GROMACS .gro file of C-alpha atoms in nm:
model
  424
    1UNK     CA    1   0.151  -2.644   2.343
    2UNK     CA    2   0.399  -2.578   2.040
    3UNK     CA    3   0.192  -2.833   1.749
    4UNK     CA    4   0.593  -2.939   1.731
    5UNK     CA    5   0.633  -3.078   2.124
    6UNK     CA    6   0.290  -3.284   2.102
    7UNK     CA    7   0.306  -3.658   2.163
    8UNK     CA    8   0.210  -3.908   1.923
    9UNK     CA    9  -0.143  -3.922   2.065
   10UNK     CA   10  -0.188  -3.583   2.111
   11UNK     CA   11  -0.150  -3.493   1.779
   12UNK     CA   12  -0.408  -3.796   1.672
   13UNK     CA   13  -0.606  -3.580   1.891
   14UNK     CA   14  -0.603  -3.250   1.768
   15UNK     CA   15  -0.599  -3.370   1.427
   16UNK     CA   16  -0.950  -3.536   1.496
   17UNK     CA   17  -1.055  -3.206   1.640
   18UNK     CA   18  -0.955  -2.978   1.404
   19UNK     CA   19  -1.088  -3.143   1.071
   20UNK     CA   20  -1.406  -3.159   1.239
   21UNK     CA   21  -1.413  -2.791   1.286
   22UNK     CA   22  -1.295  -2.800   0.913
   23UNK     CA   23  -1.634  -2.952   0.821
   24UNK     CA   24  -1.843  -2.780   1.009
   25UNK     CA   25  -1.687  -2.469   0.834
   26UNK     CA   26  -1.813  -2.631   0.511
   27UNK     CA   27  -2.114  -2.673   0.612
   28UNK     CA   28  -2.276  -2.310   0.716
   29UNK     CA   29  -2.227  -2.230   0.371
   30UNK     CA   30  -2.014  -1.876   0.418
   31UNK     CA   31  -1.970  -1.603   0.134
   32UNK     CA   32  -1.709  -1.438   0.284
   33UNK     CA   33  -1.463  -1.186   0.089
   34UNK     CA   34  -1.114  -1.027   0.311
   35UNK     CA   35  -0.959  -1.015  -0.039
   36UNK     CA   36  -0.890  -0.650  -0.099
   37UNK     CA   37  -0.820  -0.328   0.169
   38UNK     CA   38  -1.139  -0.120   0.075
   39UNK     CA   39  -1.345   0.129   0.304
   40UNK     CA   40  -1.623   0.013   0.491
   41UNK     CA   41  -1.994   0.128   0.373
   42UNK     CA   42  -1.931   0.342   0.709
   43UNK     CA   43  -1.655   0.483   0.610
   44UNK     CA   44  -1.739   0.571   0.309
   45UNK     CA   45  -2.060   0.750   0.474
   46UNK     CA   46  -1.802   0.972   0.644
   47UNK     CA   47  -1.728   1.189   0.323
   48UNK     CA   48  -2.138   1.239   0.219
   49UNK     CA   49  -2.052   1.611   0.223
   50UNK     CA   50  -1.823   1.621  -0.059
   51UNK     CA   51  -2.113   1.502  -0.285
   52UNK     CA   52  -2.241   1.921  -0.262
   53UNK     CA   53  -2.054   2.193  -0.207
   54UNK     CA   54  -2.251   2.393   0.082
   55UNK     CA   55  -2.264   2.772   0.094
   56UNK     CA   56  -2.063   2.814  -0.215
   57UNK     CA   57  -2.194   3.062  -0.419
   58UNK     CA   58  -1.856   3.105  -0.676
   59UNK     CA   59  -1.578   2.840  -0.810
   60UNK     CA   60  -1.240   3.043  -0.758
   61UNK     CA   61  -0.953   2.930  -0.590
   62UNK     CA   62  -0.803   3.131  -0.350
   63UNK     CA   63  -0.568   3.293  -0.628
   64UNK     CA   64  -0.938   3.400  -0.803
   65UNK     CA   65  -0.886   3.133  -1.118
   66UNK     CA   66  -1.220   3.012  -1.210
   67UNK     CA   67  -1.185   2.664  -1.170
   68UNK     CA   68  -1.477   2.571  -1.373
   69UNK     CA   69  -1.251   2.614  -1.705
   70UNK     CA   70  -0.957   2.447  -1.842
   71UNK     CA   71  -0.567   2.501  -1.728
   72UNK     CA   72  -0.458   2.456  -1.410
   73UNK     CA   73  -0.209   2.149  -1.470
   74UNK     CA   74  -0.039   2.168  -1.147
   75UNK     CA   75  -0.355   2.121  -0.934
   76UNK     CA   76  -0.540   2.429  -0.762
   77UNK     CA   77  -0.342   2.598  -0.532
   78UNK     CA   78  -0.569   2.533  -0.174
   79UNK     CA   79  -0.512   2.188  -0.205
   80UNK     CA   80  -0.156   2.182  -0.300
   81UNK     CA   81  -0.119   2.366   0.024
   82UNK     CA   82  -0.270   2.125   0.207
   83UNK     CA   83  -0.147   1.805   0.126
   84UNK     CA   84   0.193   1.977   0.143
   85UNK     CA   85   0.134   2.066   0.495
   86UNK     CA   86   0.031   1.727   0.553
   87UNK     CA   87   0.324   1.581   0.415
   88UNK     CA   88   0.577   1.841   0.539
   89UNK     CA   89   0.688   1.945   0.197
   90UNK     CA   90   0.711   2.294   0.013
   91UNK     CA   91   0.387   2.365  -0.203
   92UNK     CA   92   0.586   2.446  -0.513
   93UNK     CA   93   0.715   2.072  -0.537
   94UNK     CA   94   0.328   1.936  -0.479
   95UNK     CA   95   0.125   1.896  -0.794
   96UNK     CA   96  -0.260   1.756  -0.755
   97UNK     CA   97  -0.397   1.550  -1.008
   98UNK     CA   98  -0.727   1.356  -1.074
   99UNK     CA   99  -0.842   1.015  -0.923
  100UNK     CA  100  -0.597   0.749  -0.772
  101UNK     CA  101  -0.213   0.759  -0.721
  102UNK     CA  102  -0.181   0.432  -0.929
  103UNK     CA  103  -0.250   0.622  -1.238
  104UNK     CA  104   0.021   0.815  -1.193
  105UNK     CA  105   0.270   0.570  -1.095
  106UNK     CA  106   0.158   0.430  -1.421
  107UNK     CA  107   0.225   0.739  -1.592
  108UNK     CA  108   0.564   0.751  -1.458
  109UNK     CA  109   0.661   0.448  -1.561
  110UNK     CA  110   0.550   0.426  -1.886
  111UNK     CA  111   0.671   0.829  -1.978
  112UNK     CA  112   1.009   0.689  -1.891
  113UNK     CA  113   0.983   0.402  -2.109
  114UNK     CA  114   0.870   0.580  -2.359
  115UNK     CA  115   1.108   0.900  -2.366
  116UNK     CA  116   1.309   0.863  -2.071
  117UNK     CA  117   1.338   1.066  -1.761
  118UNK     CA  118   1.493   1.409  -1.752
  119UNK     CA  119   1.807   1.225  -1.646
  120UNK     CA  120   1.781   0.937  -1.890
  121UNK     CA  121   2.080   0.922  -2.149
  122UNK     CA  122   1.785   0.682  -2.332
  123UNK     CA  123   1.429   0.598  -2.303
  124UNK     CA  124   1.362   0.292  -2.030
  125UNK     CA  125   1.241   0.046  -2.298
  126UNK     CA  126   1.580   0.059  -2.469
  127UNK     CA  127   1.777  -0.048  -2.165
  128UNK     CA  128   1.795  -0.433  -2.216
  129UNK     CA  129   1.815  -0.635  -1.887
  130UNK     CA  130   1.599  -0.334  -1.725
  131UNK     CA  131   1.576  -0.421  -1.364
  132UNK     CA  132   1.312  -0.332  -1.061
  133UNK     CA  133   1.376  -0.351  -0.644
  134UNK     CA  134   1.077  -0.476  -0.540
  135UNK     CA  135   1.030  -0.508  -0.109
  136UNK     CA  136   0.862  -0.789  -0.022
  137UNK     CA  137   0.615  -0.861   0.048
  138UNK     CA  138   0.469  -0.573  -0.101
  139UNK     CA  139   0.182  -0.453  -0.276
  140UNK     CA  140   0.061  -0.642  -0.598
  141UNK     CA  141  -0.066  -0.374  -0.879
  142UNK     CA  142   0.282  -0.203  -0.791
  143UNK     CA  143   0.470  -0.578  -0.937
  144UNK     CA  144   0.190  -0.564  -1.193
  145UNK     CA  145   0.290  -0.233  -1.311
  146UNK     CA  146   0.687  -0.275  -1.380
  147UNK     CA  147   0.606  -0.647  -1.497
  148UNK     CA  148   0.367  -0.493  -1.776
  149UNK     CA  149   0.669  -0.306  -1.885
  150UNK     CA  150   0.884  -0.598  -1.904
  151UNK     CA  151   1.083  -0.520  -1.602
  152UNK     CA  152   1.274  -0.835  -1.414
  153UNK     CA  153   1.159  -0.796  -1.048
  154UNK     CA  154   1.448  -0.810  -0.789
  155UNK     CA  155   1.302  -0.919  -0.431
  156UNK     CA  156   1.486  -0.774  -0.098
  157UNK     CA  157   1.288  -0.826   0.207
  158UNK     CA  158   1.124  -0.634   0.432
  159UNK     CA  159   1.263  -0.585   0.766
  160UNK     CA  160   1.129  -0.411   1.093
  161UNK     CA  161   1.224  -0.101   0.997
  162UNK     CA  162   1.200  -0.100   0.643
  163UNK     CA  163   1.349  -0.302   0.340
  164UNK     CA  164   1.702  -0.454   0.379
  165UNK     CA  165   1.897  -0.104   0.295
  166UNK     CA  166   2.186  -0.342   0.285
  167UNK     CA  167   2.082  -0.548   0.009
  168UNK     CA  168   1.922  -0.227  -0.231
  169UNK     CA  169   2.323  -0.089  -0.190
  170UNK     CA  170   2.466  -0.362  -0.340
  171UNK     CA  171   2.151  -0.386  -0.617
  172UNK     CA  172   2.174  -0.039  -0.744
  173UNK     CA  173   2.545  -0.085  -0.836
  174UNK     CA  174   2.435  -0.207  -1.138
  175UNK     CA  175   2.338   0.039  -1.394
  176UNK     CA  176   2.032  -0.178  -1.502
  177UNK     CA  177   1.857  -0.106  -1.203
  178UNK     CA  178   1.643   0.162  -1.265
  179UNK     CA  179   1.443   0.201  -0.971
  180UNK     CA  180   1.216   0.038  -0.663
  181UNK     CA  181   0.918   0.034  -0.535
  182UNK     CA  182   0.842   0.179  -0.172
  183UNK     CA  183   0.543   0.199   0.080
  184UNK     CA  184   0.733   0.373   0.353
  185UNK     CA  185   0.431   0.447   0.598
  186UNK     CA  186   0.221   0.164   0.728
  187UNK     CA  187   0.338  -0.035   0.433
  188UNK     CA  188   0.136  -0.256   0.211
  189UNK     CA  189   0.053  -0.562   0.355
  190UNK     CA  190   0.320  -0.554   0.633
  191UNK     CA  191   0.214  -0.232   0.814
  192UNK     CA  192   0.602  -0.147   0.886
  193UNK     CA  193   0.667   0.234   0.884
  194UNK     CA  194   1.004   0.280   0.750
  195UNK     CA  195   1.215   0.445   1.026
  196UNK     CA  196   1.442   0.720   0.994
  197UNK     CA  197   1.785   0.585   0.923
  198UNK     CA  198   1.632   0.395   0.616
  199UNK     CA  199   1.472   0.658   0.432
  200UNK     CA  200   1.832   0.832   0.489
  201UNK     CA  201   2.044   0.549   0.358
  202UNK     CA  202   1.776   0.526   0.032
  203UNK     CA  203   1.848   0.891  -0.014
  204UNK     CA  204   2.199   0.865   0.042
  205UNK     CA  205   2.312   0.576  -0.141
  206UNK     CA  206   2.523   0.589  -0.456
  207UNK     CA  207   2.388   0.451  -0.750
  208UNK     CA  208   2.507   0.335  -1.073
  209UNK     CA  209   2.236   0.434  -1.320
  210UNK     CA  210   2.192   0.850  -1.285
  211UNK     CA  211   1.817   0.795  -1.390
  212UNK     CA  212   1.734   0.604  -1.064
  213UNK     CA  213   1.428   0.676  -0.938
  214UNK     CA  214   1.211   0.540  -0.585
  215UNK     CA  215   0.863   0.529  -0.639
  216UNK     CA  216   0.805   0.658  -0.290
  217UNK     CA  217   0.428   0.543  -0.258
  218UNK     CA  218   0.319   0.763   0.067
  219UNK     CA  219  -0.063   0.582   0.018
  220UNK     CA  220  -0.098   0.550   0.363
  221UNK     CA  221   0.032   0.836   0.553
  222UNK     CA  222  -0.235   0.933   0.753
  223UNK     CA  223  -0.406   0.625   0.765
  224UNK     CA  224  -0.347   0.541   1.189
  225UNK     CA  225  -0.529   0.343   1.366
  226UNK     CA  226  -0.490   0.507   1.691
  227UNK     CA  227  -0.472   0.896   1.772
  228UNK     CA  228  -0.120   0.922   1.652
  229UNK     CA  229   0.007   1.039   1.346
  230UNK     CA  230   0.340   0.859   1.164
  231UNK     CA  231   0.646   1.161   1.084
  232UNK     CA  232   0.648   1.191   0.735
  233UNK     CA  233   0.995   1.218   0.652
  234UNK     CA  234   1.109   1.542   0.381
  235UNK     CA  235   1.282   1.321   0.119
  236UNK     CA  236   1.303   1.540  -0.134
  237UNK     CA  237   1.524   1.774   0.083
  238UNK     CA  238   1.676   1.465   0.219
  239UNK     CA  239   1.790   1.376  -0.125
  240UNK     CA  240   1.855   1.715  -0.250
  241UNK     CA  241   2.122   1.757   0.026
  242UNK     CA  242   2.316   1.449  -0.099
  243UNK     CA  243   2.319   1.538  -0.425
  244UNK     CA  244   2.032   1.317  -0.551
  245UNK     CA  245   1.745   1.587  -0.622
  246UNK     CA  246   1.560   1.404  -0.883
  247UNK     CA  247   1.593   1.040  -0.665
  248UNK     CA  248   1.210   1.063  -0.592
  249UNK     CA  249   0.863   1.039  -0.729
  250UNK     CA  250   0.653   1.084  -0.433
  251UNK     CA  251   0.285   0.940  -0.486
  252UNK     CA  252   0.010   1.021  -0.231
  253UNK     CA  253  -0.380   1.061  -0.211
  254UNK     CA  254  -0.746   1.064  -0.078
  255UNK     CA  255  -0.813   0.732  -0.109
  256UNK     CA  256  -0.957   0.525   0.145
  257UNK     CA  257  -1.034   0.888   0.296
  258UNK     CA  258  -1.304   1.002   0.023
  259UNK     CA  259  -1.425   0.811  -0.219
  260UNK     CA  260  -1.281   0.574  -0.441
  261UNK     CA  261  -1.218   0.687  -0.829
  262UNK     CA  262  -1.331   1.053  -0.726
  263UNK     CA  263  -1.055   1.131  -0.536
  264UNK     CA  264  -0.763   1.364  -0.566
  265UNK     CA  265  -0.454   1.234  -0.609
  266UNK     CA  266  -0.079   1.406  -0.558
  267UNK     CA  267   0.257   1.389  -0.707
  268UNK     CA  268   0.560   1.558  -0.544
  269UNK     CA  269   0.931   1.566  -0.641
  270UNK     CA  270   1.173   1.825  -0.767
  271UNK     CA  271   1.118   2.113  -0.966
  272UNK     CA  272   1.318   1.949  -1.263
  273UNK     CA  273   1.116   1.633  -1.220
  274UNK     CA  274   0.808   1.853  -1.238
  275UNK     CA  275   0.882   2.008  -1.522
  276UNK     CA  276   0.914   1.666  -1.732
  277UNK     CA  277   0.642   1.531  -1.569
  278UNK     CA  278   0.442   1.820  -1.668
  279UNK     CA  279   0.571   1.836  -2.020
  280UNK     CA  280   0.418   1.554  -2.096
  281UNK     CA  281   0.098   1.573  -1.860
  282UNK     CA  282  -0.014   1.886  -2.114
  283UNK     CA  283   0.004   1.695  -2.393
  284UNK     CA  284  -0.243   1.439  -2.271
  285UNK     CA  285  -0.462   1.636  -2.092
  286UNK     CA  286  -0.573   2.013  -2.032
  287UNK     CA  287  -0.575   1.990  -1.652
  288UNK     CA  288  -0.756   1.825  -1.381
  289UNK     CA  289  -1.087   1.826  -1.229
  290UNK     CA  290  -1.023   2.148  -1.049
  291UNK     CA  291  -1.409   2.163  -0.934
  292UNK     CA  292  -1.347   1.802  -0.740
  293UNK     CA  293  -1.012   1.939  -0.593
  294UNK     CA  294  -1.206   2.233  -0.476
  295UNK     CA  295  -1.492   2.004  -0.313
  296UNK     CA  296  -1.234   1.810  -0.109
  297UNK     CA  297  -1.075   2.130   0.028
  298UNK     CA  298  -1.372   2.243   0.140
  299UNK     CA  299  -1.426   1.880   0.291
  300UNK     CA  300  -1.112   1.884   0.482
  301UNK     CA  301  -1.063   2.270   0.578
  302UNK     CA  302  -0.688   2.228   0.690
  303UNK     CA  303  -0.444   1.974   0.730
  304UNK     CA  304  -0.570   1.929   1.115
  305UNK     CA  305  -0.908   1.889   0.972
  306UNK     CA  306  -0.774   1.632   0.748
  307UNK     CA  307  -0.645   1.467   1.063
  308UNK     CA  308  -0.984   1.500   1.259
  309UNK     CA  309  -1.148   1.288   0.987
  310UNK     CA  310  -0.918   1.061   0.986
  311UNK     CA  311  -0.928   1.008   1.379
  312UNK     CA  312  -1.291   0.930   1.279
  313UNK     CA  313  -1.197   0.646   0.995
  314UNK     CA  314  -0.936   0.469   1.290
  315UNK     CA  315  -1.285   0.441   1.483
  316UNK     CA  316  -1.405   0.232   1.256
  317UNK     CA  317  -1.097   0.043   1.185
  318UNK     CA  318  -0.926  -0.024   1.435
  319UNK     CA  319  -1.184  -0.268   1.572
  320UNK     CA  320  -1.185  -0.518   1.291
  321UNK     CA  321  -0.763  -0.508   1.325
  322UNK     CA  322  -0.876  -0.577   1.681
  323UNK     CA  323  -1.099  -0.854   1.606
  324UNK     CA  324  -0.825  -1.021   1.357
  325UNK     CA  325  -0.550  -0.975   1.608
  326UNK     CA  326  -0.755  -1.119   1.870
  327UNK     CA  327  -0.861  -1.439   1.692
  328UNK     CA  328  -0.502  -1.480   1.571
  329UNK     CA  329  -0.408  -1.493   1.877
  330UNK     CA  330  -0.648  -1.697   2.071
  331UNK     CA  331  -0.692  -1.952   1.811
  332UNK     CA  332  -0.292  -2.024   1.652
  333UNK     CA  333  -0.049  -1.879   1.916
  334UNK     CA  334   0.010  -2.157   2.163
  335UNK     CA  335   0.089  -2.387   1.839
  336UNK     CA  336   0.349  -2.207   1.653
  337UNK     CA  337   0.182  -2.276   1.323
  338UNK     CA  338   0.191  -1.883   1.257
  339UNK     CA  339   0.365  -1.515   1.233
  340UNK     CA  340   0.175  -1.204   1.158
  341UNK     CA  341   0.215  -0.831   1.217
  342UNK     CA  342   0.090  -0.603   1.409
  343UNK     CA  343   0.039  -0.254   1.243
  344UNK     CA  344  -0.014   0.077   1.408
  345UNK     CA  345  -0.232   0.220   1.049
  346UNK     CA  346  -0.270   0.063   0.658
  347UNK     CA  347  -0.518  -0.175   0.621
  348UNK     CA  348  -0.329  -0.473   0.587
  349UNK     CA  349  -0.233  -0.765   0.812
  350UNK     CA  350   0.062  -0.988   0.644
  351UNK     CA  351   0.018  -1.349   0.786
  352UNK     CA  352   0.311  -1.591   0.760
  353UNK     CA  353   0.223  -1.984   0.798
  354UNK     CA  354   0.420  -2.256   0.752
  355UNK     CA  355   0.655  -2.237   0.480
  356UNK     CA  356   0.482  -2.500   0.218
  357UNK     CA  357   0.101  -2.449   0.308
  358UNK     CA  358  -0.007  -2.083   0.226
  359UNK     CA  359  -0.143  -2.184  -0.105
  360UNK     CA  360  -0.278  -2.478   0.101
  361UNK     CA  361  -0.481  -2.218   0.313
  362UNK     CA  362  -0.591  -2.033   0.062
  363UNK     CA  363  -0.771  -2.300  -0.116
  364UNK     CA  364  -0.918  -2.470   0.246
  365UNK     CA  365  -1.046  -2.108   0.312
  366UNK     CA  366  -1.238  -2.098  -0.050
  367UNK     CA  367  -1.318  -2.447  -0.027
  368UNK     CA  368  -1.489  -2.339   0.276
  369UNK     CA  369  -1.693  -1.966   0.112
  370UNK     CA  370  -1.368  -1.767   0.275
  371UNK     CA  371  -1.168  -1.544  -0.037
  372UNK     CA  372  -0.883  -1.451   0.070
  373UNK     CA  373  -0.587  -1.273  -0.166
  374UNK     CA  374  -0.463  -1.529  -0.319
  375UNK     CA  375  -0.138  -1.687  -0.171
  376UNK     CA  376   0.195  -1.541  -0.327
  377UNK     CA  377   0.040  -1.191  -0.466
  378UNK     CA  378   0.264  -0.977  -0.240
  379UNK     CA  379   0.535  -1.103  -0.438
  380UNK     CA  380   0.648  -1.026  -0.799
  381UNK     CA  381   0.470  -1.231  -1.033
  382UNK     CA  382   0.300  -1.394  -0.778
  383UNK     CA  383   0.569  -1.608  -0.640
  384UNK     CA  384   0.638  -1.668  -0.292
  385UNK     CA  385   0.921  -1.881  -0.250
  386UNK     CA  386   0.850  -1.988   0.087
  387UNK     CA  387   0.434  -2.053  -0.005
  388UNK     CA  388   0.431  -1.883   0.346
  389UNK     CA  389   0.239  -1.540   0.317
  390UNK     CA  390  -0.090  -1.441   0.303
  391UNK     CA  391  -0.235  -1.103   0.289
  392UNK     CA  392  -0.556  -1.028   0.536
  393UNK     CA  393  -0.764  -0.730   0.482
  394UNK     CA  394  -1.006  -0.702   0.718
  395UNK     CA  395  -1.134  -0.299   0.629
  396UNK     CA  396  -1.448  -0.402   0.427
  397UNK     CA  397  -1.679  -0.682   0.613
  398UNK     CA  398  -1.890  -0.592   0.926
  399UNK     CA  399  -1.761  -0.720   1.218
  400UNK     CA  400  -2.008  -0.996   1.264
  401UNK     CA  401  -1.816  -1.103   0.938
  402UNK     CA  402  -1.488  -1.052   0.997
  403UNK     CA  403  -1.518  -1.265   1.336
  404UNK     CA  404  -1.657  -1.605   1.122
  405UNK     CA  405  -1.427  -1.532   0.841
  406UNK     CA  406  -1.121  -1.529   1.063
  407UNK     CA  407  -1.250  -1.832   1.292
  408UNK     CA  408  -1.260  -2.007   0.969
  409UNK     CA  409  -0.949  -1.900   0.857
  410UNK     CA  410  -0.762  -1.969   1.180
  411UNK     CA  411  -0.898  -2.316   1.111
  412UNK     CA  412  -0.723  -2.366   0.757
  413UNK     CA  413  -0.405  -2.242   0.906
  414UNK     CA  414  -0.404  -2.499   1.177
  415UNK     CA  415  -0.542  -2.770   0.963
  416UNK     CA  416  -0.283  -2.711   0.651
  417UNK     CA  417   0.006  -2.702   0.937
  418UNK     CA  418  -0.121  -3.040   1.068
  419UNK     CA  419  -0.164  -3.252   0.713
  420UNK     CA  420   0.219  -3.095   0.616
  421UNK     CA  421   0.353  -3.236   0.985
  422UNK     CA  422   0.199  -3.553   0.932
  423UNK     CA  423   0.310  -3.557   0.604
  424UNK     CA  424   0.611  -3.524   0.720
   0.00000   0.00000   0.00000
């Protein structure tokens, strides 16, 4: 029964019920963390071979470079093939690059503040009132990232099948709008692949600064949790063929398939956008860890090798999403207290609660040994307007875990939803 249609009595009742559950959450004394979507000590097991390189007995690519020396910028060329067959693109717009995608995005950002983009008529951080489209809820180092350069965060929400295209049109009119943030496969926390017609309409649209750029974050793009595999849209010939070639900077990487901070990461755009990005790559650098780019193509062998391994990573996650889903279910659908998705790959589960009580939660569930990502951080600066969302990661903890954590955390949901209604 809805917590809404009780009677009088039966509310006194389940009220009674569910702060003693509350308590006797207190009491077993939990250290439980769901804060953050990293690999399980079995995943990372999965990529042990990567730590030698078997039966090698030389370090050439397959172009004969000797990748134990300097140069290289663009990546080696095995890899670049790989990842671009993964992601459907031509090699020559893939570059490989060391460690984690973030850097990069980083990079991006704070080249074009600094100098501008190969479009820019002026450098970023001389564009007063600079402005950032940021799809919420969304991840929170990207909002930490444009709020370190002193960008004003614009929120449009995220819909079924992607962020509200409708909204972003009218946005971008103004020339202060220099760009957006995007997750487009399994995003981050909501797990919602963006479908066709959006990625379309982003590469479509007119806009009214020419430096625009999407900050098309692919992170997840082969991260299912079942035996299928998401179609990675081509936006770069998407965009070309409207007349926007430079629109994105495509991000992408091994993480959460290898290991974290050792990785490879990849950047792919135009060949103009490239060229500036490399520009000012060889001034701070002298190329990437070719050896390490080497070691993970050995790892993965092909693109369907690549998927193979993941196939074997969904093993291992898709029962904790199962054990989340499940307790969600069983323990907060019959009282309407609470939304949440239901994602296909990612690692994320966005929860919605009653609008007023997710910072509520959040404190019941520490209160109690349960971390959970703190209550607003899928929105810019941290601020949910609503207090309704919570990010749940449930990637890391065994499942023995995962099961008390979310028993405890169904718990806080029901109990902040009762003390707001009676409240009321």
């Amino acid at each position: 029964m809805s917590l809404y249609d009780m009677s009088p009595e039966e509310l006194k009742e389940l009220t009674e019920k569910v702060a003693k559950d509350y308590e006797d959450l207190k009491a077993k004394g939990l250290k439980l963390d769901i804060t953050r979507g990293k690999p399980s000590a079995e995943q990372l097991g999965l990529a042990e071979d990567l730590l030698e390189l078997p039966g090698r007995h030389n370090y050439t690519d397959s172009l004969g470079n000797d990748l134990r020396n300097y140069g290289i910028a663009e990546g080696i060329i095995d890899m670049r093939e790989l990842w671009a067959n993964v992601l459907g693109f031509d090699v020559r717009n893939v570059l490989a690059a060391d460690s984690s995608s973030l850097n990069i995005e980083f990079d991006l950002i704070s080249w074009a503040y600094s100098f501008g983009t190969n479009d820019s008529a002026t450098p970023w951080s001389q564009v007063e009132g600079r402005k950032w489209i940021c799809p919420v809820p969304g991840y929170d180092r990207h909002h930490t990232i444009t709020e370190k350069f002193g960008f004003e965060m614009i929120p449009v929400p995220m819909l079924d099948d992607g962020p509200d295209v409708a909204a972003i049109q009218e946005l971008v009119k103004d020339p202060e709008v220099l760009g957006m943030w995007a997750v487009p496969v399994f995003s981050n926390p909501t797990g919602v692949t963006f479908s066709e017609e959006v990625v379309r309409a982003l590469a479509e649209m007119e806009t009214a600064a020419p430096d625009f750029r999407i900050m098309w974050d692919n992170a997840y793009a082969v991260h299912t949790l079942t035996d299928e595999f998401p179609e990675n849209y081509n936006v770069l010939t998407m965009s070309e063929a409207a007349g926007n070639p430079n629109r994105f900077w495509v991000l992408s990487s091994t993480s959460k398939i290898t290991h974290a901070g050792s990785g490879v990461a990849f950047f792919a755009s135009s060949l103009a956008n490239l060229e500036w990005y490399l520009q000012i790559a060889g001034v701070r650098g002298i190329g990437p860890n070719k050896i390490n780019q080497l070691a993970h193509k050995e790892y993965f062998g092909s693109a369907q090798g690549l998927k193979a391994i993941m196939r074997r990573h969904a093993s291992i996650l898709a029962p904790r999403f199962e054990v989340v889903l499940r307790i969600l279910n069983e323990r907060l659908s019959e009282f309407d207290v609470a939304r949440w998705t239901k994602p296909q790959g990612g690692y994320f589960i966005s929860l919605d609660v009653v609008d007023g009580t997710a910072s509520r939660v959040w404190q019941l569930a520490k209160d109690a040994g349960i971390v959970l990502t703190k209550a607003g951080s899928s929105f810019p600066l941290g601020d949910d307007p609503n207090d309704r969302n919570i990010r749940l990661a449930p990637s890391l903890p065994p499942v023995s875990d995962l099961e008390v954590a979310m028993e405890g955390v169904a718990t806080c949901v029901l109990y902040a939803a009762i003390e707001k209604l009676n409240a009321a």
